[in-house]
Short mmCIF file of C-alpha atoms in Angstrom, two decimals:
data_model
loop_
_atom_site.label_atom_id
_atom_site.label_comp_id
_atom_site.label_asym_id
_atom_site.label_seq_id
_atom_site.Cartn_x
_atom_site.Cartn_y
_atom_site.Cartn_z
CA UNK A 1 -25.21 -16.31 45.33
CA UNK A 2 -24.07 -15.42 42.19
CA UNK A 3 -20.33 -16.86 42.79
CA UNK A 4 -21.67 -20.12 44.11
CA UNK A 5 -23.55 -20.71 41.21
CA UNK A 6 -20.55 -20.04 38.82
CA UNK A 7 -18.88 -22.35 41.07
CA UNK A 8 -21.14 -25.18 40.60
CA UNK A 9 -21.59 -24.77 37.01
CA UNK A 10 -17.86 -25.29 36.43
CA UNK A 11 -18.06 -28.97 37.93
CA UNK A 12 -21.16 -29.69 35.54
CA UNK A 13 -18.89 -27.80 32.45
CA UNK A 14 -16.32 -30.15 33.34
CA UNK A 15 -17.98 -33.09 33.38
CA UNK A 16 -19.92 -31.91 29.74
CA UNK A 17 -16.33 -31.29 28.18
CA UNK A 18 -14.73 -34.83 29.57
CA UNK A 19 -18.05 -36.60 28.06
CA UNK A 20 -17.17 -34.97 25.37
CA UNK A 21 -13.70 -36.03 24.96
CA UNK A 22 -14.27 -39.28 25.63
CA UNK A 23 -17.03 -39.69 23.06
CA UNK A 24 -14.66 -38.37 20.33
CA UNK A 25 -11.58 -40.57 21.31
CA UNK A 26 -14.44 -43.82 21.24
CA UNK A 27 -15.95 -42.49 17.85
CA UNK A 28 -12.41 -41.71 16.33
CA UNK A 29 -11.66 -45.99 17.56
CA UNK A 30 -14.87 -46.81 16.09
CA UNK A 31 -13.31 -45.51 12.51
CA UNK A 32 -15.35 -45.72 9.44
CA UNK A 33 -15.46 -49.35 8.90
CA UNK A 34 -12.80 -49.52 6.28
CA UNK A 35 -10.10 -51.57 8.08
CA UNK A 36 -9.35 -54.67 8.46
CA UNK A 37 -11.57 -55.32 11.29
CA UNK A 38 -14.86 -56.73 10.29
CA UNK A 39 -14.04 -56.19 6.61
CA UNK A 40 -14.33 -59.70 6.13
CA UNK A 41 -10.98 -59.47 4.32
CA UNK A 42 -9.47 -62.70 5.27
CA UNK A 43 -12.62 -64.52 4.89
CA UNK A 44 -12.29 -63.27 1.63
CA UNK A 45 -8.47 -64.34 1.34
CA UNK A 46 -9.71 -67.99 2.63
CA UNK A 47 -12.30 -68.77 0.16
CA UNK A 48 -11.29 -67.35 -2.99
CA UNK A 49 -7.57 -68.34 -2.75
CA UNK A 50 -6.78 -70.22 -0.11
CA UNK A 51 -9.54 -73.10 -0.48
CA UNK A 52 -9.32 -72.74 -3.81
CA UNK A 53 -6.31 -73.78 -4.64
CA UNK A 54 -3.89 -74.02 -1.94
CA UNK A 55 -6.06 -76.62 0.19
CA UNK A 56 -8.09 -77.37 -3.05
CA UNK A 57 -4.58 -79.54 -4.31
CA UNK A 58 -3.81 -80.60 -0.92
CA UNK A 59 -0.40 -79.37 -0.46
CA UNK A 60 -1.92 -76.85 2.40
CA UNK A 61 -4.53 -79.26 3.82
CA UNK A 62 -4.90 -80.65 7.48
CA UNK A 63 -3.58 -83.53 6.27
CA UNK A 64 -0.87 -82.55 3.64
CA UNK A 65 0.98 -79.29 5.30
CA UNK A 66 3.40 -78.74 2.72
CA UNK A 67 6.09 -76.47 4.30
CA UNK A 68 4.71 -77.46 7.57
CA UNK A 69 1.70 -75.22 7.22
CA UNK A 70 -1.83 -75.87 6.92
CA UNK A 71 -3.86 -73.39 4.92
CA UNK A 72 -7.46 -74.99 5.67
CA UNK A 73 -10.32 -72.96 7.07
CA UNK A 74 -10.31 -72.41 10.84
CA UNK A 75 -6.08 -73.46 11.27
CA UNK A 76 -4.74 -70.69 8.69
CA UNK A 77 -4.80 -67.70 10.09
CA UNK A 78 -3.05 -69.17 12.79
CA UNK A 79 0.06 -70.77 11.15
CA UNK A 80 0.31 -67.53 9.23
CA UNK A 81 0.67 -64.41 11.12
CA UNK A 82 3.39 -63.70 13.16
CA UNK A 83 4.98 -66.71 12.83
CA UNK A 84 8.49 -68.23 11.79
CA UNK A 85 8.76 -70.51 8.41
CA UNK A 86 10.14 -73.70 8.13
CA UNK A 87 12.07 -72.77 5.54
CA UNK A 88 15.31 -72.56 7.05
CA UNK A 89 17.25 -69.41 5.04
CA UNK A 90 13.81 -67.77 5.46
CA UNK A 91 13.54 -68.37 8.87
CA UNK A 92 17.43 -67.60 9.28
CA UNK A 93 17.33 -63.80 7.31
CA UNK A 94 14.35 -63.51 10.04
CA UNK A 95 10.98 -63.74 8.22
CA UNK A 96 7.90 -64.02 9.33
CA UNK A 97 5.38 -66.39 6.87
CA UNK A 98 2.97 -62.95 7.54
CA UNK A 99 4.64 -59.66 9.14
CA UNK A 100 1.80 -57.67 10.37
CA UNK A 101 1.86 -53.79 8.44
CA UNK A 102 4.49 -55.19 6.53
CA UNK A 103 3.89 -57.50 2.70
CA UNK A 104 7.46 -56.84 1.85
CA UNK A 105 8.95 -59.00 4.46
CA UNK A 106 6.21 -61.24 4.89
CA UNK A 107 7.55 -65.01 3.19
CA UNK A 108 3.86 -65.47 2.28
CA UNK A 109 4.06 -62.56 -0.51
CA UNK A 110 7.78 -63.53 -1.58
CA UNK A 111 5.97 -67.08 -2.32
CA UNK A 112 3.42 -65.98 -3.78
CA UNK A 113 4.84 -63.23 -6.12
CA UNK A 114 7.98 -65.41 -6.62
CA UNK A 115 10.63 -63.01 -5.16
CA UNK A 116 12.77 -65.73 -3.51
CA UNK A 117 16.13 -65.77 -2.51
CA UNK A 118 18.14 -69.11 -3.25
CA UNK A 119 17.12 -71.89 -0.48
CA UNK A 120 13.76 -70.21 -0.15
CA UNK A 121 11.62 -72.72 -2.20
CA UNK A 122 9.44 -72.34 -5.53
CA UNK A 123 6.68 -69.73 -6.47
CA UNK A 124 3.42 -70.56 -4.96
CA UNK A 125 0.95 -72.32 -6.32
CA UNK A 126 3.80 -74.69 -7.34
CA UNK A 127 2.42 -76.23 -11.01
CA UNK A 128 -0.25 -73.45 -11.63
CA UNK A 129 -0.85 -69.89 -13.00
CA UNK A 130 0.14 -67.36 -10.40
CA UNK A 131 -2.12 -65.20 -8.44
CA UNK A 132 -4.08 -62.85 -9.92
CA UNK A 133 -2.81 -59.14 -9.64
CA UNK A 134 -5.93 -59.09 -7.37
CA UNK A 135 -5.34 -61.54 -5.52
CA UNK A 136 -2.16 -60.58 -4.85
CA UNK A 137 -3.39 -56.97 -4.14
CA UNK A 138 -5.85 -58.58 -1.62
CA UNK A 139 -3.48 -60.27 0.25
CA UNK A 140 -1.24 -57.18 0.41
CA UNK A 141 -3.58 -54.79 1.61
CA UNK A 142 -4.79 -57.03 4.30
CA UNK A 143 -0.90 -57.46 5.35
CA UNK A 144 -0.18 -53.59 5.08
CA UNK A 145 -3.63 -52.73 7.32
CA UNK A 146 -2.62 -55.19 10.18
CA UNK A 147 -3.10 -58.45 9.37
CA UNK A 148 -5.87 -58.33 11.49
CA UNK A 149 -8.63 -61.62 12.01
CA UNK A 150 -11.84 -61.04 11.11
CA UNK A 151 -14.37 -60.45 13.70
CA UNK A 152 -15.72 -64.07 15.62
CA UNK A 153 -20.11 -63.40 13.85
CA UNK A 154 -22.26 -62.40 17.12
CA UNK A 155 -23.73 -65.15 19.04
CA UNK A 156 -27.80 -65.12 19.18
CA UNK A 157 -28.37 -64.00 22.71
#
């Protein structure tokens, strides 16, 4: 009796440890919170720079689309990440306008920080101060963490 018992606890052990496992791997995906997901990071990136002052002037708008790119709420993230330029020696050397994990080759930051290669345009904002070391840092961070979307806000049931 005794070894048929042992036997059938091993099954239920099994089972416990596996649960366990699996919890851990889903808390471990869960992370802290701190990451790009449902940071709200590009929402940030939208209003305080984008809408400010890239769509703000027009250049970026729906209807202007300087460079072929529209920076307005809702179409941005879209014509950014992972996606060629129009520029033509930045789309030739291979950049992306936003290179997920990777601000240094993403044409956004050489815009924006003004570390252009000849061909490759103007600083961005063309005709204003440039970004703000935070700013800048902003759009950096959320480039080097993924360049991930922010979460779509839940739906009422």
């Amino acid at each position: 009796m005794t070894d048929r018992r042992a036997r059938q606890s091993k099954p239920r052990a099994t089972r416990g440890v596996v649960a366990l496992v699996f919890a851990m791997a889903f808390a471990a995906c869960a992370g802290d919170g701190g990451g790009p997901i449902g940071s709200g990071e590009y929402a940030r990136i939208q209003t305080e720079i984008f809408d400010q002052g890239c769509v703000q002037q027009a250049c970026h708008s729906s209807a202007g689309q300087a460079g072929n790119l529209s920076l307005a709420a809702g179409e941005s993230y879209d014509e950014l990440v992972e996606i060629e330029p129009a520029n033509p020696i930045a789309a030739a050397t291979g950049l992306l306008r936003v290179e997920p994990f990777s601000s240094q080759d993403s044409f956004l930051v050489r815009k924006v920080r003004g570390l252009l290669a000849p061909g490759e345009g103007t600083r961005m904002p063309i005709g204003e101060e440039p970004l703000s070391e935070d700013q800048l840092a902003l759009i950096e961070t959320w480039i080097d963490g993924g360049a991930a979307p922010d979460p779509e806000p839940p739906t009422a049931p």
